[in-house]
CSV table of C-alpha atoms and ligand atoms in Angstrom, one decimal:
chain,number,residue,atom,x,y,z
B,1,MET,CA,0.1,-0.2,0.0
B,2,LYS,CA,1.3,3.4,-0.7
B,3,SER,CA,1.9,5.9,2.0
B,4,LEU,CA,0.1,9.0,2.3
B,5,GLN,CA,3.1,11.1,1.2
B,6,GLU,CA,3.3,9.1,-2.1
B,7,TRP,CA,-0.1,10.5,-3.2
B,8,ILE,CA,1.2,14.0,-3.2
B,9,PRO,CA,3.5,15.5,-5.8
B,10,LYS,CA,7.1,16.2,-4.6
B,11,HIS,CA,7.1,19.8,-5.5
B,12,ILE,CA,4.0,20.2,-3.1
B,13,LEU,CA,5.6,18.1,-0.3
B,14,GLN,CA,8.6,20.1,-0.5
B,15,MET,CA,6.6,23.4,0.3
B,16,SER,CA,6.1,25.1,3.7
B,17,PRO,CA,2.6,26.6,4.7
B,18,TYR,CA,2.2,30.2,3.3
B,19,VAL,CA,1.5,32.6,6.1
B,20,PRO,CA,1.0,36.3,4.9
B,21,GLY,CA,1.7,37.9,8.1
B,22,LEU,CA,1.2,36.9,12.0
B,23,GLN,CA,-2.2,37.4,13.2
B,24,LEU,CA,-2.4,38.3,16.8
B,25,ASN,CA,-6.1,37.9,18.4
B,26,GLU,CA,-5.3,40.4,21.1
B,27,GLU,CA,-7.8,43.4,21.0
B,28,LYS,CA,-5.5,46.2,22.0
B,29,ILE,CA,-2.5,45.3,19.7
B,30,ILE,CA,-1.6,48.0,17.0
B,31,LYS,CA,-1.6,46.1,13.9
B,32,LEU,CA,1.1,47.7,11.4
B,33,ASN,CA,2.2,44.4,9.8
B,34,THR,CA,0.3,43.7,6.7
B,35,ASN,CA,-0.3,47.0,4.9
B,36,GLU,CA,-4.0,47.4,5.6
B,37,ASN,CA,-5.7,50.7,5.4
B,38,PRO,CA,-6.1,51.9,8.9
B,39,PHE,CA,-9.3,53.4,8.3
B,40,PRO,CA,-12.3,51.5,8.1
B,41,LEU,CA,-15.1,52.2,5.6
B,42,PRO,CA,-17.2,55.6,6.3
B,43,GLU,CA,-20.5,55.4,7.8
B,44,PHE,CA,-22.4,56.7,4.8
B,45,ILE,CA,-20.9,53.5,2.8
B,46,ILE,CA,-21.7,51.2,5.4
B,47,ASN,CA,-25.3,52.6,5.5
B,48,GLN,CA,-25.6,51.8,1.9
B,49,ILE,CA,-24.2,48.4,2.5
B,50,ILE,CA,-26.8,47.9,5.1
B,51,GLU,CA,-29.5,48.9,2.7
B,52,PHE,CA,-28.4,46.3,0.3
B,53,VAL,CA,-28.1,43.7,2.7
B,54,LYS,CA,-31.8,44.1,3.6
B,55,GLN,CA,-32.7,43.3,0.1
B,56,ASN,CA,-31.8,39.8,1.4
B,57,GLN,CA,-30.8,38.1,-2.0
B,58,PHE,CA,-28.3,35.7,-0.5
B,59,HIS,CA,-30.4,32.8,-1.7
B,60,LEU,CA,-29.2,33.8,-5.3
B,61,TYR,CA,-25.9,33.0,-7.1
B,62,PRO,CA,-23.8,36.1,-7.8
B,63,ASP,CA,-23.2,37.2,-11.2
B,64,PRO,CA,-20.2,35.1,-12.4
B,65,GLU,CA,-18.9,37.9,-14.5
B,66,SER,CA,-19.0,40.7,-11.9
B,67,LYS,CA,-20.3,42.8,-14.8
B,68,LYS,CA,-21.4,45.8,-13.0
B,69,LEU,CA,-18.0,46.1,-11.2
B,70,ARG,CA,-16.2,45.7,-14.4
B,71,GLU,CA,-18.3,48.3,-15.9
B,72,LYS,CA,-17.3,50.9,-13.2
B,73,LEU,CA,-13.5,50.1,-13.6
B,74,ALA,CA,-13.7,50.2,-17.2
B,75,LYS,CA,-14.8,53.9,-16.9
B,76,ILE,CA,-12.3,54.8,-14.5
B,77,TYR,CA,-9.4,53.2,-16.5
B,78,ASN,CA,-11.3,54.0,-20.0
B,79,LYS,CA,-11.1,50.5,-21.1
B,80,ASN,CA,-13.5,47.9,-22.7
B,81,THR,CA,-15.1,45.8,-20.0
B,82,ASN,CA,-13.9,42.7,-22.1
B,83,MET,CA,-10.1,43.7,-20.8
B,84,ILE,CA,-11.0,43.4,-17.1
B,85,LEU,CA,-11.5,40.2,-14.9
B,86,ILE,CA,-12.3,40.4,-11.1
B,87,GLY,CA,-11.1,38.1,-8.4
B,88,ASN,CA,-11.2,37.3,-4.8
B,89,GLY,CA,-8.6,39.5,-3.9
B,90,SER,CA,-5.8,40.2,-6.0
B,91,ASP,CA,-4.2,37.1,-4.5
B,92,GLU,CA,-6.6,35.2,-6.7
B,93,ILE,CA,-5.8,37.1,-9.8
B,94,LEU,CA,-2.1,36.2,-9.3
B,95,SER,CA,-2.9,32.7,-8.9
B,96,LEU,CA,-5.2,32.6,-12.2
B,97,VAL,CA,-2.4,34.4,-14.2
B,98,PHE,CA,0.5,32.2,-13.0
B,99,ARG,CA,-1.8,29.1,-13.6
B,100,THR,CA,-2.9,30.2,-17.0
B,101,PHE,CA,0.5,31.0,-18.4
B,102,LEU,CA,2.7,28.6,-16.8
B,103,THR,CA,3.2,24.9,-16.8
B,104,ILE,CA,5.8,22.5,-15.8
B,105,GLY,CA,9.0,23.4,-17.6
B,106,ASP,CA,8.5,27.0,-17.9
B,107,SER,CA,10.2,29.8,-16.0
B,108,VAL,CA,9.3,32.9,-14.3
B,109,LEU,CA,11.4,36.1,-13.7
B,110,LEU,CA,10.8,37.9,-10.4
B,111,ILE,CA,12.4,40.5,-8.4
B,112,GLU,CA,14.1,40.0,-4.9
B,113,PRO,CA,12.7,41.2,-2.6
B,114,SER,CA,9.3,41.4,-3.7
B,115,TYR,CA,5.7,40.1,-2.8
B,116,SER,CA,6.3,36.8,-0.9
B,117,LEU,CA,3.3,35.0,-2.7
B,118,TYR,CA,5.0,34.7,-6.0
B,119,PRO,CA,7.6,32.1,-5.4
B,120,VAL,CA,4.8,30.1,-3.5
B,121,LEU,CA,2.8,30.2,-6.9
B,122,CYS,CA,5.6,28.9,-8.7
B,123,ASN,CA,6.3,26.3,-6.2
B,124,ALA,CA,2.7,25.0,-6.4
B,125,ILE,CA,2.6,24.9,-9.9
B,126,GLY,CA,6.1,23.5,-10.2
B,127,VAL,CA,7.7,26.0,-12.3
B,128,HIS,CA,11.3,27.5,-12.0
B,129,TYR,CA,11.8,31.0,-11.1
B,130,TYR,CA,14.9,33.2,-11.6
B,131,THR,CA,15.5,36.2,-9.3
B,132,LEU,CA,16.8,39.5,-10.2
B,133,SER,CA,18.0,41.3,-7.1
B,134,VAL,CA,17.4,45.0,-6.6
B,135,GLU,CA,20.3,47.7,-6.9
B,136,LYS,CA,22.2,48.3,-3.7
B,137,ASN,CA,20.1,51.3,-3.2
B,138,PHE,CA,17.0,49.1,-3.6
B,139,THR,CA,15.9,50.3,-6.7
B,140,ILE,CA,14.8,48.0,-9.7
B,141,SER,CA,16.9,48.3,-13.0
B,142,VAL,CA,14.7,48.0,-15.8
B,143,GLU,CA,17.8,47.5,-17.9
B,144,ARG,CA,18.8,44.5,-16.0
B,145,ILE,CA,15.1,43.3,-16.3
B,146,ILE,CA,15.6,43.4,-20.1
B,147,GLU,CA,19.1,41.8,-19.8
B,148,TYR,CA,18.0,38.9,-17.7
B,149,SER,CA,14.7,38.4,-19.9
B,150,GLU,CA,17.2,38.0,-22.9
B,151,ILE,CA,19.4,35.6,-21.1
B,152,TYR,CA,16.6,33.4,-19.2
B,153,ASN,CA,13.8,33.5,-21.6
B,154,PRO,CA,11.2,33.5,-18.9
B,155,LYS,CA,7.4,32.9,-20.0
B,156,LEU,CA,6.4,35.7,-17.6
B,157,ILE,CA,7.9,38.5,-16.0
B,158,VAL,CA,6.4,39.8,-12.5
B,159,ILE,CA,7.1,43.2,-11.0
B,160,THR,CA,5.6,44.9,-8.0
B,161,ASN,CA,5.1,48.5,-8.5
B,162,PRO,CA,5.7,50.0,-6.1
B,163,ASN,CA,7.7,47.6,-4.8
B,164,ALA,CA,7.2,45.7,-1.5
B,165,PRO,CA,8.7,45.8,1.2
B,166,THR,CA,10.8,48.5,0.0
B,167,GLY,CA,8.1,51.1,-1.1
B,168,ILE,CA,10.1,52.3,-4.2
B,169,SER,CA,8.6,52.9,-7.2
B,170,ILE,CA,9.7,52.4,-11.1
B,171,SER,CA,8.6,55.7,-13.1
B,172,LYS,CA,6.0,55.3,-15.9
B,173,GLN,CA,8.8,56.3,-18.5
B,174,LYS,CA,10.9,53.4,-17.6
B,175,ILE,CA,7.9,50.9,-17.4
B,176,ASN,CA,7.3,52.1,-20.8
B,177,LYS,CA,10.8,51.7,-22.0
B,178,LEU,CA,10.4,47.9,-20.7
B,179,CYS,CA,7.3,47.3,-22.4
B,180,GLU,CA,8.5,48.6,-25.6
B,181,VAL,CA,11.7,46.3,-25.6
B,182,VAL,CA,10.5,43.1,-23.9
B,183,LYS,CA,7.8,41.3,-26.2
B,184,ARG,CA,6.6,38.7,-23.6
B,185,PRO,CA,4.1,38.6,-20.9
B,186,ILE,CA,4.7,41.1,-18.4
B,187,LEU,CA,2.4,41.3,-15.0
B,188,ILE,CA,2.7,44.6,-13.0
B,189,ASP,CA,1.2,44.4,-9.6
B,190,GLU,CA,0.0,47.8,-8.7
B,191,ALA,CA,-1.6,47.0,-5.4
B,192,TYR,CA,0.3,50.1,-3.8
B,193,VAL,CA,0.2,52.4,-6.8
B,194,LEU,CA,-2.3,54.9,-5.6
B,195,PHE,CA,-0.3,56.0,-2.6
B,196,GLY,CA,2.4,57.6,-4.7
B,197,GLY,CA,3.6,55.6,-7.9
B,198,GLU,CA,2.7,56.1,-11.6
B,199,SER,CA,0.2,53.8,-12.8
B,200,ILE,CA,0.5,52.0,-16.3
B,201,MET,CA,-3.0,50.6,-15.8
B,202,GLU,CA,-4.6,52.4,-18.9
B,203,GLU,CA,-1.9,51.3,-21.1
B,204,ALA,CA,-2.5,47.5,-20.5
B,205,GLY,CA,-3.4,45.2,-23.3
B,206,ASP,CA,-3.7,47.8,-26.0
B,207,LYS,CA,-0.7,50.1,-26.2
B,208,PHE,CA,1.1,47.3,-24.9
B,209,PRO,CA,-0.7,44.1,-25.8
B,210,TYR,CA,1.9,41.9,-23.6
B,211,LEU,CA,1.3,43.9,-20.4
B,212,MET,CA,-1.0,42.8,-17.9
B,213,VAL,CA,-1.7,45.1,-14.7
B,214,CYS,CA,-3.4,44.0,-11.4
B,215,SER,CA,-4.4,45.7,-8.3
B,216,THR,CA,-6.7,45.4,-5.2
B,217,PHE,CA,-9.4,47.1,-3.0
B,218,SER,CA,-7.6,45.9,0.0
B,219,LYS,CA,-5.3,49.0,0.2
B,220,ALA,CA,-6.5,52.2,-1.0
B,221,PHE,CA,-10.0,51.1,-0.7
B,222,SER,CA,-10.1,49.9,2.8
B,223,SER,CA,-11.4,46.7,1.9
B,224,ALA,CA,-8.9,43.9,2.7
B,225,GLY,CA,-11.8,41.8,4.4
B,226,ILE,CA,-13.9,41.7,1.4
B,227,ARG,CA,-11.4,40.3,-0.8
B,228,LEU,CA,-11.5,42.0,-4.1
B,229,GLY,CA,-9.2,42.5,-6.8
B,230,TRP,CA,-8.8,43.0,-10.5
B,231,ILE,CA,-6.6,42.9,-13.7
B,232,ILE,CA,-6.6,44.7,-16.8
B,233,ALA,CA,-5.0,42.8,-20.1
B,234,ASN,CA,-5.8,42.3,-23.6
B,235,GLU,CA,-9.1,40.5,-24.3
B,236,PHE,CA,-7.5,37.3,-25.6
B,237,PHE,CA,-5.3,37.0,-22.2
B,238,ILE,CA,-8.4,37.8,-20.3
B,239,GLU,CA,-10.5,35.2,-22.1
B,240,GLN,CA,-7.9,32.5,-21.2
B,241,ILE,CA,-7.6,33.6,-17.5
B,242,HIS,CA,-11.3,33.4,-17.4
B,243,LYS,CA,-11.4,29.9,-18.6
B,244,ILE,CA,-9.8,28.7,-15.1
B,245,LYS,CA,-11.5,31.0,-12.8
B,246,ASP,CA,-14.2,29.3,-10.3
B,247,SER,CA,-17.6,29.8,-11.6
B,248,TYR,CA,-18.7,32.1,-9.0
B,249,ASN,CA,-15.3,33.5,-7.7
B,250,VAL,CA,-16.3,36.8,-6.5
B,251,ASN,CA,-19.2,36.6,-3.9
B,252,PHE,CA,-22.4,38.7,-4.3
B,253,PHE,CA,-21.7,40.8,-1.2
B,254,SER,CA,-18.3,41.7,-2.2
B,255,GLN,CA,-19.3,42.5,-5.8
B,256,LYS,CA,-21.9,45.0,-4.3
B,257,VAL,CA,-19.5,46.5,-2.0
B,258,GLY,CA,-16.9,47.3,-4.7
B,259,GLU,CA,-19.5,48.8,-6.7
B,260,ILE,CA,-20.6,51.2,-3.6
B,261,ILE,CA,-16.8,51.7,-3.0
B,262,LEU,CA,-16.0,52.9,-6.6
B,263,ASP,CA,-19.0,55.3,-6.7
B,264,HIS,CA,-17.1,57.5,-4.0
B,265,TYR,CA,-13.9,57.0,-5.5
B,266,ASP,CA,-12.8,60.8,-4.9
B,267,PHE,CA,-13.5,60.1,-1.1
B,268,PHE,CA,-10.9,57.3,-1.1
B,269,LEU,CA,-8.2,59.5,-3.1
B,270,ARG,CA,-8.7,62.3,-0.1
B,271,ARG,CA,-8.0,59.6,2.4
B,272,ILE,CA,-5.1,58.5,0.4
B,273,GLU,CA,-3.6,62.2,0.6
B,274,GLU,CA,-4.1,61.9,4.6
B,275,ILE,CA,-2.0,58.6,4.7
B,276,GLN,CA,0.7,60.0,2.5
B,277,GLU,CA,0.9,62.8,5.0
B,278,ILE,CA,0.9,60.6,8.1
B,279,ARG,CA,3.7,58.8,6.3
B,280,ASP,CA,5.6,61.8,5.4
B,281,TRP,CA,5.5,62.9,8.9
B,282,PHE,CA,6.4,59.4,10.4
B,283,ILE,CA,9.7,59.3,8.2
B,284,GLN,CA,10.6,62.6,9.3
B,285,LYS,CA,10.1,61.4,13.0
B,286,LEU,CA,12.1,58.3,12.1
B,287,ASN,CA,14.8,60.6,10.8
B,288,THR,CA,15.2,62.5,14.1
B,289,LEU,CA,15.6,59.0,15.7
B,290,GLY,CA,18.6,58.1,13.3
B,291,TYR,CA,16.8,55.6,11.3
B,292,PHE,CA,17.6,55.3,7.5
B,293,THR,CA,14.1,54.9,5.6
B,294,LEU,CA,13.8,54.2,1.9
B,295,PRO,CA,11.8,56.6,-0.1
B,296,SER,CA,8.2,55.2,0.0
B,297,SER,CA,5.6,55.6,-2.7
B,298,ALA,CA,3.3,53.3,-0.8
B,299,ASN,CA,1.3,53.1,2.5
B,300,PHE,CA,4.3,51.4,4.4
B,301,VAL,CA,7.9,52.4,5.0
B,302,PHE,CA,11.0,50.1,4.9
B,303,THR,CA,13.2,51.3,7.6
B,304,SER,CA,16.6,50.6,9.4
B,305,PRO,CA,17.3,51.7,13.1
B,306,PRO,CA,20.6,53.2,14.1
B,307,ASN,CA,21.6,49.8,15.7
B,308,LYS,CA,20.7,47.9,12.7
B,309,ASN,CA,19.1,45.3,14.7
B,310,ALA,CA,15.8,45.5,13.6
B,311,LYS,CA,15.0,42.1,15.1
B,312,GLU,CA,15.5,43.5,18.6
B,313,ILE,CA,13.2,46.4,17.9
B,314,TYR,CA,10.7,44.3,16.5
B,315,GLU,CA,10.8,42.2,19.6
B,316,PHE,CA,10.6,45.4,21.6
B,317,LEU,CA,7.6,46.5,19.9
B,318,LEU,CA,5.8,43.5,20.2
B,319,ARG,CA,6.3,43.5,24.0
B,320,ASN,CA,4.6,46.8,23.9
B,321,LYS,CA,1.9,45.6,21.8
B,322,ILE,CA,2.8,47.1,18.4
B,323,LEU,CA,3.1,44.7,15.6
B,324,VAL,CA,5.2,45.4,12.5
B,325,ARG,CA,7.0,43.1,9.9
B,326,TYR,CA,10.4,41.7,10.2
B,327,PHE,CA,12.0,39.8,7.5
B,328,ALA,CA,14.9,37.4,8.5
B,329,ASN,CA,16.7,37.9,5.1
B,330,TYR,CA,16.8,41.7,5.6
B,331,PRO,CA,17.7,41.9,9.2
B,332,GLU,CA,18.6,45.5,9.2
B,333,PHE,CA,15.3,46.5,8.2
B,334,LEU,CA,11.4,46.8,9.5
B,335,ARG,CA,8.5,47.1,7.3
B,336,ILE,CA,6.1,49.3,9.1
B,337,SER,CA,2.5,49.9,7.5
B,338,ILE,CA,1.1,53.5,7.8
B,339,GLY,CA,-1.4,53.5,10.3
B,340,THR,CA,-3.6,56.6,11.9
B,341,LYS,CA,-2.0,59.6,13.1
B,342,ILE,CA,-2.4,58.2,16.8
B,343,GLN,CA,-1.1,54.9,16.2
B,344,MET,CA,1.9,56.4,14.5
B,345,GLU,CA,2.4,58.7,17.5
B,346,ILE,CA,2.4,56.0,20.0
B,347,LEU,CA,4.7,53.9,17.7
B,348,TYR,CA,7.3,57.1,17.6
B,349,GLU,CA,7.1,57.6,21.5
B,350,THR,CA,7.5,53.7,22.0
B,351,LEU,CA,10.7,54.1,19.5
B,352,LYS,CA,12.0,56.9,21.5
B,353,ASN,CA,12.0,54.7,24.8
B,354,PHE,CA,14.0,52.0,23.3
R,1,PLP,C1,2.2,43.4,-3.7
R,1,PLP,C2,0.8,43.1,-3.2
R,1,PLP,N1,0.2,42.2,-4.2
R,1,PLP,C3,-0.9,41.7,-3.8
R,1,PLP,C4,-1.5,41.6,-2.4
R,1,PLP,C5,-2.6,40.8,-2.1
R,1,PLP,O1,-3.6,41.8,-2.0
R,1,PLP,P1,-5.1,41.3,-2.1
R,1,PLP,O2,-5.6,41.6,-0.6
R,1,PLP,O3,-5.8,41.8,-2.7
R,1,PLP,O4,-5.1,39.6,-2.1
R,1,PLP,C6,-0.4,42.1,-1.5
R,1,PLP,C7,-1.0,42.1,-0.2
R,1,PLP,O5,-0.2,42.5,0.7
R,1,PLP,C8,0.8,42.8,-1.7
R,1,PLP,O6,1.4,43.3,-0.9
């Protein structure tokens, strides 16, 4: 008789469980480790959601195409609705893209560091990934992406812009150059772009047929809990990705909440400005404590304390009920999500006491 292990493919057995970020179920913890938006949805939106819930249509299947939500995004980005696909968070979008484009024997080009889910998806499909490290100053060199793409011939190139965990963005001019030269599928993950990057969403799929751009409601739109993401690409690519999605991949409730949110797009843009102001204030405060912080175009900062011992500070903050992100492979740095002004003031005062 076969052992239980023998029923599981080797590449899955070799994987470790994927943990997106430590979750602590303590109420009083200040949670600055997963780059959520610190502001909950405003009351006027909650009231609209309540009205919708009262219609009590949960016995029906949701629209499998999330058509209304796609129409609203199409208007914002000046696109045809057939160039948009909605996912259960952009994590699902990423998984769908990887599974559509890649099969065993293919390879992907990733940047190191970037979003930790990409290598997990490669491992799950059993494809190889090459990594291009960021430069010494943590920027991404588009010239080197072009070079690597010629050397390694990857089937897909994935770039996070602005990058995580660094927060550094690539200019639109450089992305344009990349798309003009590299004639193969490029996926740009713009999860954080509204906090200060330059979006190339409008160019995806038509000006650059190989370019796919995805984003999420989790950060700029205060909605990590409802799990909504989208991708814009040429109609043919979208059609292929659509083939492998679950029939009802986005639930009824999330579709409606997404539609309501997009009706108040400008409200969220104003909130983003507030987060940018808190971020810039916090970076100044970190400077006064002698921290070295990378220039951030996102809703988080990547910062190194004067003693370069980020782990010690991480543990100290945790004892003080503040949760930030520590990466063992970048032991001099902490990634800190931007919270409310009050949360960041408490964090600053705590760091001062270290
Ligand atoms: C770069 C990047 N892409 C995608 C995601 C996932 O977003 P979602 O909540 O839409 O799945 C994250 C989450 O932190 C992220 O950092």
